[in-house]
mmCIF file of C-alpha atoms in Angstrom:
data_model
loop_
_atom_site.group_PDB
_atom_site.id
_atom_site.type_symbol
_atom_site.label_atom_id
_atom_site.label_comp_id
_atom_site.label_asym_id
_atom_site.label_seq_id
_atom_site.Cartn_x
_atom_site.Cartn_y
_atom_site.Cartn_z
ATOM 1 C CA MET A 1 49.032 -39.384 -6.752
ATOM 2 C CA VAL A 2 49.961 -36.651 -9.240
ATOM 3 C CA ALA A 3 53.652 -36.378 -10.051
ATOM 4 C CA SER A 4 55.294 -33.222 -8.799
ATOM 5 C CA ALA A 5 58.078 -31.185 -10.350
ATOM 6 C CA VAL A 6 59.976 -31.107 -7.075
ATOM 7 C CA GLN A 7 62.406 -28.256 -6.534
ATOM 8 C CA GLY A 8 64.490 -27.228 -3.543
ATOM 9 C CA PRO A 9 63.454 -26.253 -0.009
ATOM 10 C CA LEU A 10 61.259 -23.200 0.536
ATOM 11 C CA VAL A 11 63.416 -20.321 1.812
ATOM 12 C CA ASP A 12 62.237 -16.707 1.880
ATOM 13 C CA THR A 13 64.295 -13.608 1.072
ATOM 14 C CA PHE A 14 65.234 -13.220 4.759
ATOM 15 C CA GLY A 15 66.779 -16.690 4.867
ATOM 16 C CA ARG A 16 63.941 -18.284 6.836
ATOM 17 C CA ALA A 17 63.107 -21.859 5.821
ATOM 18 C CA VAL A 18 59.379 -22.569 5.583
ATOM 19 C CA THR A 19 58.928 -25.940 7.278
ATOM 20 C CA TYR A 20 55.502 -25.524 8.881
ATOM 21 C CA LEU A 21 52.210 -25.353 6.987
ATOM 22 C CA ARG A 22 48.846 -24.588 8.559
ATOM 23 C CA VAL A 23 45.899 -25.526 6.358
ATOM 24 C CA SER A 24 42.305 -24.526 7.010
ATOM 25 C CA VAL A 25 39.933 -27.243 5.807
ATOM 26 C CA THR A 26 36.791 -25.165 6.461
ATOM 27 C CA ASP A 27 35.807 -21.667 7.531
ATOM 28 C CA ARG A 28 32.800 -23.078 9.401
ATOM 29 C CA CYS A 29 32.691 -23.539 13.143
ATOM 30 C CA ASP A 30 30.148 -24.710 15.684
ATOM 31 C CA PHE A 31 31.303 -22.001 18.148
ATOM 32 C CA ARG A 32 31.207 -18.214 17.803
ATOM 33 C CA CYS A 33 34.037 -17.108 20.091
ATOM 34 C CA VAL A 34 33.789 -13.410 20.898
ATOM 35 C CA TYR A 35 37.388 -12.627 19.844
ATOM 36 C CA CYS A 36 37.219 -14.660 16.625
ATOM 37 C CA MET A 37 33.805 -14.316 14.977
ATOM 38 C CA SER A 38 30.690 -12.232 14.973
ATOM 39 C CA GLU A 39 27.614 -14.085 16.169
ATOM 40 C CA HIS A 40 25.983 -14.047 12.745
ATOM 41 C CA MET A 41 28.672 -15.144 10.319
ATOM 42 C CA THR A 42 28.296 -15.590 6.572
ATOM 43 C CA PHE A 43 30.290 -18.627 5.514
ATOM 44 C CA LEU A 44 31.689 -19.506 2.118
ATOM 45 C CA PRO A 45 29.544 -21.486 -0.324
ATOM 46 C CA LYS A 46 30.616 -25.119 -0.168
ATOM 47 C CA GLN A 47 31.459 -25.130 -3.882
ATOM 48 C CA ASP A 48 34.202 -22.550 -3.227
ATOM 49 C CA LEU A 49 36.149 -24.918 -0.983
ATOM 50 C CA LEU A 50 38.919 -27.167 -2.169
ATOM 51 C CA THR A 51 37.917 -30.812 -2.213
ATOM 52 C CA LEU A 52 39.589 -33.150 0.262
ATOM 53 C CA GLU A 53 41.534 -34.639 -2.658
ATOM 54 C CA GLU A 54 42.745 -31.180 -3.672
ATOM 55 C CA LEU A 55 43.749 -30.402 -0.086
ATOM 56 C CA ASP A 56 45.755 -33.630 -0.033
ATOM 57 C CA ARG A 57 47.517 -32.731 -3.268
ATOM 58 C CA LEU A 58 48.258 -29.184 -2.097
ATOM 59 C CA CYS A 59 49.636 -30.326 1.267
ATOM 60 C CA SER A 60 51.719 -32.985 -0.445
ATOM 61 C CA ALA A 61 53.233 -30.366 -2.747
ATOM 62 C CA PHE A 62 54.475 -28.491 0.322
ATOM 63 C CA VAL A 63 55.757 -31.676 1.946
ATOM 64 C CA ALA A 64 57.749 -32.345 -1.236
ATOM 65 C CA ARG A 65 59.439 -28.965 -0.690
ATOM 66 C CA GLY A 66 60.556 -29.603 2.859
ATOM 67 C CA VAL A 67 57.534 -28.859 5.046
ATOM 68 C CA ARG A 68 57.967 -31.116 8.084
ATOM 69 C CA LYS A 69 55.021 -30.066 10.220
ATOM 70 C CA LEU A 70 51.445 -29.941 8.971
ATOM 71 C CA ARG A 71 48.568 -28.609 11.061
ATOM 72 C CA LEU A 72 44.940 -28.830 9.959
ATOM 73 C CA THR A 73 42.784 -26.002 11.261
ATOM 74 C CA GLY A 74 39.511 -24.202 10.568
ATOM 75 C CA GLY A 75 37.059 -22.784 11.548
ATOM 76 C CA GLU A 76 36.626 -26.057 13.333
ATOM 77 C CA PRO A 77 38.328 -28.715 11.189
ATOM 78 C CA LEU A 78 36.432 -31.659 12.649
ATOM 79 C CA VAL A 79 33.073 -30.335 11.393
ATOM 80 C CA ARG A 80 34.217 -30.808 7.760
ATOM 81 C CA ARG A 81 32.371 -33.809 6.334
ATOM 82 C CA ASP A 82 34.604 -36.866 5.825
ATOM 83 C CA VAL A 83 37.630 -34.972 7.136
ATOM 84 C CA MET A 84 39.170 -38.214 8.419
ATOM 85 C CA THR A 85 39.652 -39.207 4.784
ATOM 86 C CA LEU A 86 42.140 -36.354 4.523
ATOM 87 C CA PHE A 87 43.930 -37.312 7.748
ATOM 88 C CA ARG A 88 44.258 -40.897 6.535
ATOM 89 C CA ALA A 89 45.616 -39.769 3.171
ATOM 90 C CA LEU A 90 48.175 -37.402 4.690
ATOM 91 C CA SER A 91 49.357 -39.988 7.207
ATOM 92 C CA ARG A 92 51.305 -41.687 4.407
ATOM 93 C CA HIS A 93 53.870 -38.884 4.673
ATOM 94 C CA LEU A 94 54.436 -39.820 8.326
ATOM 95 C CA GLU A 95 55.027 -43.408 7.287
ATOM 96 C CA THR A 96 57.645 -42.407 4.704
ATOM 97 C CA GLY A 97 59.339 -40.052 7.169
ATOM 98 C CA ARG A 98 58.949 -36.991 4.926
ATOM 99 C CA LEU A 99 56.599 -35.453 7.492
ATOM 100 C CA GLU A 100 57.575 -35.259 11.153
ATOM 101 C CA GLU A 101 54.212 -34.236 12.538
ATOM 102 C CA LEU A 102 50.569 -34.215 11.485
ATOM 103 C CA THR A 103 48.460 -32.347 13.983
ATOM 104 C CA VAL A 104 45.267 -30.365 14.445
ATOM 105 C CA THR A 105 43.898 -27.356 16.295
ATOM 106 C CA THR A 106 40.338 -27.929 17.481
ATOM 107 C CA ASN A 107 37.751 -26.458 19.806
ATOM 108 C CA GLY A 108 37.220 -29.975 21.159
ATOM 109 C CA SER A 109 33.497 -30.183 20.414
ATOM 110 C CA GLN A 110 33.908 -33.211 18.113
ATOM 111 C CA LEU A 111 37.007 -34.651 19.737
ATOM 112 C CA ALA A 112 35.307 -37.447 21.680
ATOM 113 C CA ARG A 113 34.034 -38.788 18.361
ATOM 114 C CA TYR A 114 37.319 -38.581 16.468
ATOM 115 C CA ALA A 115 40.139 -38.989 19.012
ATOM 116 C CA ALA A 116 40.740 -42.694 18.349
ATOM 117 C CA ASP A 117 40.683 -42.178 14.571
ATOM 118 C CA LEU A 118 43.142 -39.290 14.835
ATOM 119 C CA ALA A 119 45.515 -41.439 16.867
ATOM 120 C CA ALA A 120 45.231 -44.206 14.268
ATOM 121 C CA CYS A 121 46.301 -41.681 11.596
ATOM 122 C CA GLY A 122 49.493 -40.878 13.481
ATOM 123 C CA VAL A 123 48.336 -37.710 15.213
ATOM 124 C CA ARG A 124 50.367 -37.637 18.421
ATOM 125 C CA ARG A 125 49.730 -34.087 19.634
ATOM 126 C CA ILE A 126 46.810 -31.678 19.346
ATOM 127 C CA ASN A 127 45.888 -28.176 20.432
ATOM 128 C CA VAL A 128 42.504 -27.602 22.071
ATOM 129 C CA SER A 129 41.181 -24.081 22.591
ATOM 130 C CA VAL A 130 39.798 -23.576 26.114
ATOM 131 C CA ASP A 131 39.700 -20.070 27.588
ATOM 132 C CA THR A 132 37.954 -20.820 30.877
ATOM 133 C CA LEU A 133 36.930 -23.777 33.062
ATOM 134 C CA ASP A 134 33.751 -22.032 34.180
ATOM 135 C CA PRO A 135 30.878 -23.616 32.165
ATOM 136 C CA ASP A 136 28.744 -20.475 32.143
ATOM 137 C CA LYS A 137 31.633 -18.231 31.191
ATOM 138 C CA PHE A 138 32.722 -20.768 28.568
ATOM 139 C CA ARG A 139 29.261 -20.545 27.037
ATOM 140 C CA ALA A 140 29.453 -16.736 27.096
ATOM 141 C CA VAL A 141 32.911 -16.620 25.447
ATOM 142 C CA THR A 142 32.087 -19.224 22.776
ATOM 143 C CA ARG A 143 28.419 -18.169 22.533
ATOM 144 C CA TRP A 144 27.413 -21.724 21.553
ATOM 145 C CA GLY A 145 29.951 -23.997 23.259
ATOM 146 C CA ASP A 146 29.412 -26.786 25.803
ATOM 147 C CA LEU A 147 32.408 -27.147 28.150
ATOM 148 C CA GLY A 148 31.293 -30.631 29.181
ATOM 149 C CA LYS A 149 31.609 -31.927 25.620
ATOM 150 C CA VAL A 150 35.027 -30.346 25.262
ATOM 151 C CA MET A 151 36.209 -31.986 28.479
ATOM 152 C CA GLU A 152 34.939 -35.355 27.225
ATOM 153 C CA GLY A 153 36.941 -34.792 24.061
ATOM 154 C CA ILE A 154 40.113 -33.929 25.948
ATOM 155 C CA ALA A 155 39.721 -37.060 28.072
ATOM 156 C CA ALA A 156 39.171 -39.166 24.929
ATOM 157 C CA ALA A 157 42.316 -37.764 23.325
ATOM 158 C CA LYS A 158 44.338 -38.482 26.452
ATOM 159 C CA ALA A 159 42.958 -42.043 26.553
ATOM 160 C CA ALA A 160 43.941 -42.499 22.895
ATOM 161 C CA GLY A 161 47.532 -41.564 23.720
ATOM 162 C CA ILE A 162 47.425 -38.111 22.161
ATOM 163 C CA LYS A 163 49.353 -35.347 23.916
ATOM 164 C CA VAL A 164 47.037 -32.397 24.542
ATOM 165 C CA LYS A 165 48.055 -28.764 24.733
ATOM 166 C CA LEU A 166 45.448 -26.223 25.702
ATOM 167 C CA ASN A 167 45.382 -22.780 24.099
ATOM 168 C CA ALA A 168 43.759 -19.906 25.977
ATOM 169 C CA VAL A 169 43.282 -16.381 24.689
ATOM 170 C CA ALA A 170 43.947 -13.911 27.513
ATOM 171 C CA LEU A 171 40.914 -11.611 27.773
ATOM 172 C CA ARG A 172 40.789 -8.623 30.080
ATOM 173 C CA ASP A 173 37.919 -8.713 32.567
ATOM 174 C CA VAL A 174 36.942 -12.162 31.322
ATOM 175 C CA ASN A 175 39.500 -14.804 32.269
ATOM 176 C CA GLU A 176 42.482 -12.836 33.580
ATOM 177 C CA HIS A 177 41.826 -13.958 37.173
ATOM 178 C CA GLU A 178 41.409 -17.617 36.117
ATOM 179 C CA ILE A 179 44.700 -18.098 34.321
ATOM 180 C CA ALA A 180 46.550 -19.449 37.361
ATOM 181 C CA GLY A 181 43.772 -21.950 38.053
ATOM 182 C CA LEU A 182 43.620 -23.015 34.403
ATOM 183 C CA MET A 183 47.372 -23.532 34.410
ATOM 184 C CA GLU A 184 47.279 -25.640 37.558
ATOM 185 C CA TRP A 185 44.467 -27.776 36.169
ATOM 186 C CA CYS A 186 46.321 -28.323 32.881
ATOM 187 C CA HIS A 187 49.566 -29.269 34.564
ATOM 188 C CA GLY A 188 47.752 -31.538 36.992
ATOM 189 C CA GLU A 189 46.257 -33.401 34.018
ATOM 190 C CA GLY A 190 49.603 -33.612 32.231
ATOM 191 C CA HIS A 191 48.741 -30.959 29.625
ATOM 192 C CA ASP A 192 50.809 -27.986 28.532
ATOM 193 C CA LEU A 193 49.104 -24.592 28.340
ATOM 194 C CA SER A 194 49.791 -21.745 25.932
ATOM 195 C CA LEU A 195 48.440 -18.242 26.465
ATOM 196 C CA ILE A 196 47.706 -16.075 23.417
ATOM 197 C CA GLU A 197 47.226 -12.353 23.041
ATOM 198 C CA VAL A 198 44.018 -11.403 21.240
ATOM 199 C CA MET A 199 44.746 -10.569 17.591
ATOM 200 C CA PRO A 200 43.109 -7.759 15.570
ATOM 201 C CA LEU A 201 41.590 -9.853 12.755
ATOM 202 C CA GLY A 202 38.058 -9.255 11.458
ATOM 203 C CA GLU A 203 35.075 -7.455 12.914
ATOM 204 C CA VAL A 204 33.704 -9.407 15.873
ATOM 205 C CA GLY A 205 31.145 -7.023 17.332
ATOM 206 C CA ALA A 206 33.425 -6.030 20.236
ATOM 207 C CA GLU A 207 36.240 -3.557 20.882
ATOM 208 C CA ARG A 208 39.495 -5.510 20.884
ATOM 209 C CA VAL A 209 41.215 -2.776 22.852
ATOM 210 C CA ASP A 210 38.825 -3.695 25.674
ATOM 211 C CA GLN A 211 39.593 -7.415 25.240
ATOM 212 C CA TYR A 212 43.368 -7.028 24.947
ATOM 213 C CA LEU A 213 45.424 -8.238 27.902
ATOM 214 C CA PRO A 214 49.217 -8.026 27.385
ATOM 215 C CA LEU A 215 50.930 -11.263 28.334
ATOM 216 C CA SER A 216 53.774 -9.270 29.868
ATOM 217 C CA GLU A 217 51.209 -8.203 32.456
ATOM 218 C CA VAL A 218 49.949 -11.777 32.880
ATOM 219 C CA ARG A 219 53.456 -13.122 33.401
ATOM 220 C CA ALA A 220 54.285 -10.450 35.976
ATOM 221 C CA LYS A 221 51.140 -11.384 37.906
ATOM 222 C CA LEU A 222 51.937 -15.100 37.783
ATOM 223 C CA GLU A 223 55.477 -14.467 39.005
ATOM 224 C CA GLU A 224 54.041 -13.102 42.246
ATOM 225 C CA ARG A 225 52.993 -16.698 43.050
ATOM 226 C CA TYR A 226 55.105 -18.994 40.873
ATOM 227 C CA ALA A 227 58.734 -19.420 39.864
ATOM 228 C CA LEU A 228 58.869 -19.260 36.058
ATOM 229 C CA THR A 229 62.060 -20.303 34.279
ATOM 230 C CA ASP A 230 62.589 -19.693 30.563
ATOM 231 C CA ILE A 231 63.369 -22.933 28.724
ATOM 232 C CA PRO A 232 64.436 -23.634 25.127
ATOM 233 C CA PHE A 233 61.526 -26.055 24.500
ATOM 234 C CA ARG A 234 59.815 -25.441 21.128
ATOM 235 C CA THR A 235 56.995 -27.138 19.232
ATOM 236 C CA GLY A 236 57.648 -25.478 15.871
ATOM 237 C CA GLY A 237 55.246 -22.585 16.464
ATOM 238 C CA PRO A 238 55.652 -19.093 17.935
ATOM 239 C CA ALA A 239 55.172 -19.977 21.628
ATOM 240 C CA ARG A 240 58.024 -19.261 24.032
ATOM 241 C CA TYR A 241 57.921 -21.541 27.046
ATOM 242 C CA VAL A 242 58.671 -21.383 30.733
ATOM 243 C CA GLU A 243 58.751 -24.169 33.281
ATOM 244 C CA VAL A 244 56.633 -23.601 36.371
ATOM 245 C CA LYS A 245 58.537 -24.861 39.410
ATOM 246 C CA GLU A 246 55.465 -25.385 41.601
ATOM 247 C CA THR A 247 53.564 -27.507 39.051
ATOM 248 C CA GLY A 248 56.393 -29.022 37.036
ATOM 249 C CA GLY A 249 54.535 -28.120 33.845
ATOM 250 C CA ARG A 250 55.205 -25.940 30.810
ATOM 251 C CA LEU A 251 53.509 -22.641 30.078
ATOM 252 C CA GLY A 252 53.759 -21.005 26.669
ATOM 253 C CA PHE A 253 53.378 -17.348 25.717
ATOM 254 C CA ILE A 254 52.296 -16.365 22.188
ATOM 255 C CA THR A 255 52.846 -12.618 21.977
ATOM 256 C CA PRO A 256 52.229 -11.087 18.540
ATOM 257 C CA LEU A 257 51.756 -7.650 20.103
ATOM 258 C CA THR A 258 54.018 -7.293 23.145
ATOM 259 C CA HIS A 259 56.911 -9.235 21.607
ATOM 260 C CA ASN A 260 56.996 -9.601 17.849
ATOM 261 C CA PHE A 261 58.232 -13.128 17.079
ATOM 262 C CA CYS A 262 58.471 -12.701 13.301
ATOM 263 C CA GLU A 263 62.259 -12.944 13.082
ATOM 264 C CA GLY A 264 62.079 -16.742 13.327
ATOM 265 C CA CYS A 265 58.848 -17.294 11.391
ATOM 266 C CA ASN A 266 58.848 -20.656 9.615
ATOM 267 C CA ARG A 267 55.111 -20.729 8.833
ATOM 268 C CA VAL A 268 52.653 -20.061 6.042
ATOM 269 C CA ARG A 269 48.892 -20.591 5.949
ATOM 270 C CA VAL A 270 46.548 -21.882 3.265
ATOM 271 C CA THR A 271 42.811 -21.280 3.451
ATOM 272 C CA CYS A 272 40.112 -23.771 2.554
ATOM 273 C CA THR A 273 39.751 -22.035 -0.830
ATOM 274 C CA GLY A 274 43.427 -22.462 -1.683
ATOM 275 C CA THR A 275 44.594 -18.944 -0.849
ATOM 276 C CA LEU A 276 48.118 -18.846 0.546
ATOM 277 C CA PHE A 277 48.829 -16.193 3.183
ATOM 278 C CA MET A 278 52.539 -15.742 3.737
ATOM 279 C CA CYS A 279 51.858 -13.810 6.974
ATOM 280 C CA LEU A 280 48.860 -13.923 9.316
ATOM 281 C CA GLY A 281 49.093 -10.164 9.863
ATOM 282 C CA GLN A 282 49.366 -9.044 6.240
ATOM 283 C CA GLU A 283 46.816 -8.996 3.414
ATOM 284 C CA ASP A 284 49.182 -10.112 0.631
ATOM 285 C CA ALA A 285 48.150 -13.543 -0.613
ATOM 286 C CA ALA A 286 48.552 -15.941 -3.525
ATOM 287 C CA ASP A 287 45.909 -18.003 -5.307
ATOM 288 C CA LEU A 288 46.959 -21.656 -5.370
ATOM 289 C CA ARG A 289 43.567 -23.004 -6.440
ATOM 290 C CA ALA A 290 43.903 -21.806 -10.036
ATOM 291 C CA PRO A 291 47.293 -23.466 -10.727
ATOM 292 C CA LEU A 292 46.183 -26.534 -8.777
ATOM 293 C CA ARG A 293 43.215 -26.976 -11.088
ATOM 294 C CA ALA A 294 44.942 -25.831 -14.291
ATOM 295 C CA SER A 295 47.222 -28.816 -14.689
ATOM 296 C CA ALA A 296 47.388 -32.500 -13.834
ATOM 297 C CA ASP A 297 50.959 -32.100 -12.610
ATOM 298 C CA ASP A 298 52.290 -29.740 -9.951
ATOM 299 C CA ALA A 299 54.658 -27.594 -12.024
ATOM 300 C CA LEU A 300 52.349 -24.564 -12.106
ATOM 301 C CA LEU A 301 51.491 -25.024 -8.449
ATOM 302 C CA GLN A 302 55.135 -25.146 -7.407
ATOM 303 C CA THR A 303 55.898 -22.029 -9.435
ATOM 304 C CA ALA A 304 53.051 -20.196 -7.691
ATOM 305 C CA ILE A 305 54.332 -21.348 -4.296
ATOM 306 C CA ASP A 306 57.860 -20.131 -5.099
ATOM 307 C CA GLU A 307 56.596 -16.714 -6.193
ATOM 308 C CA ALA A 308 54.568 -16.387 -2.989
ATOM 309 C CA ILE A 309 57.390 -17.396 -0.660
ATOM 310 C CA PHE A 310 59.586 -14.775 -2.354
ATOM 311 C CA ARG A 311 57.054 -12.163 -1.157
ATOM 312 C CA LYS A 312 56.879 -13.386 2.443
ATOM 313 C CA PRO A 313 57.252 -10.206 4.542
ATOM 314 C CA LYS A 314 59.674 -9.639 7.372
ATOM 315 C CA GLY A 315 56.873 -9.186 9.912
ATOM 316 C CA HIS A 316 53.253 -8.383 10.635
ATOM 317 C CA ASP A 317 51.558 -5.045 11.344
ATOM 318 C CA PHE A 318 49.355 -5.942 14.317
ATOM 319 C CA VAL A 319 48.383 -2.982 16.484
ATOM 320 C CA ILE A 320 45.691 -2.667 19.145
ATOM 321 C CA ASP A 321 45.085 0.773 20.600
ATOM 322 C CA ARG A 322 42.355 3.370 21.034
ATOM 323 C CA THR A 323 43.242 5.125 17.774
ATOM 324 C CA SER A 324 42.919 1.949 15.680
ATOM 325 C CA ARG A 325 39.159 1.512 15.443
ATOM 326 C CA THR A 326 39.238 -1.069 12.690
ATOM 327 C CA PRO A 327 40.980 -4.470 12.674
ATOM 328 C CA ALA A 328 44.564 -4.569 11.452
ATOM 329 C CA VAL A 329 43.394 -7.248 9.024
ATOM 330 C CA SER A 330 39.818 -7.357 7.742
ATOM 331 C CA ARG A 331 39.516 -11.134 7.347
ATOM 332 C CA HIS A 332 38.481 -13.275 10.319
ATOM 333 C CA MET A 333 40.821 -15.783 11.922
ATOM 334 C CA SER A 334 38.349 -18.510 10.952
ATOM 335 C CA THR A 335 38.859 -17.602 7.280
ATOM 336 C CA THR A 336 42.641 -17.643 7.471
ATOM 337 C CA GLY A 337 42.938 -20.709 9.678
ATOM 338 C CA GLY A 338 43.657 -20.583 13.402
#
C-alpha cells in the first residue's frame, strides 16, 4: 500500500467533521428508475473510470483522515466487474478498527449472488432500493427491474446475517397509497424503511414537480393510522427516524426539500472517475484523479482533498416547483453516486 502523508481530521469551514464517504464505483446500472435516469443513458467509457486499486487507495486516503463510514454506491455497484476485490481490500480497515462501517447501497438485482461474500468482507448493513411491492408497478418504475430477483437478494442478505434497510422514493400518484403497506411489510420482516423525497438531479424524461411528494404530507397521512414517535436513532446519514408503535419498527424520513438537513452534514461523495463533490446539490467539485495518478505517494492527493473540504458549502440549492423547468443539478444521481 502506498504511504500517505497523513494530516489531521477533515473539518470544513463551518466546523463540520467529514466522517462519511460515499464512493460510486460505476455509473452503470441494470435498472432505469424513472426518477434517476432517462431510459436511454450514455455511460462513461470504461477507460475513464478509476481502477479498483485506485478506488482502494483513494478510500484509504480518506480513512487515514478520519472517515469512519464508507459506502460504495453506483449506478449499481454490484454490476462492476470484480467489485468484490475492492470490498475485500477495504475490509482491512474494519479489522484495524480505523473504519467503523463498510456498507453498500444496491438495487438488489445482484444481491442473491453476492450477499454471502459481502458478509464475509465485514458488511453488516446494506440499503436496498425498493419503491413498491407490486411487481408490475416495480417494473414500470425501474423500467427493467424484476422484483422477484430483488426479493431473493433481500432474503439472501438476511440469511447471511446482514441487516437490511429499504429505501423508497415517495412518488406522487405512483406509490403514495402503498407506503403504509410497504412499511408494515418491512417491519414484519425485521427491516427498517427510509422514505426519500425525489431530488432534482439530471434530466429523466419526466416532470419532477409531478413526481414530487413532500414527506411532511406522507407523515401526516400515516399519523392518521399510526402513532409515530421521534427517536434519536441515527445511522450516520441524513435520515431522521420515528418509531411506529403499531409495528415496533423504525421509519426514516430523508427530506432534502421540506426540511433541509445540511446543518449536520458529515458527508462527501466521490464519483467513479475520481471527482469529489462536497455537496450533492451543488456543482462545485474537485478532481482527485489527477493528483492520485501524479505521484506514488498521497501528498498531492491529501492537499487536493484539503482544498476541496475548505470549499464545502453550507447547504444545497434543491428546489422543485412549476417555475423551475430544469433540474437544480444537471448531472444524474447515478453519476454522482446514490
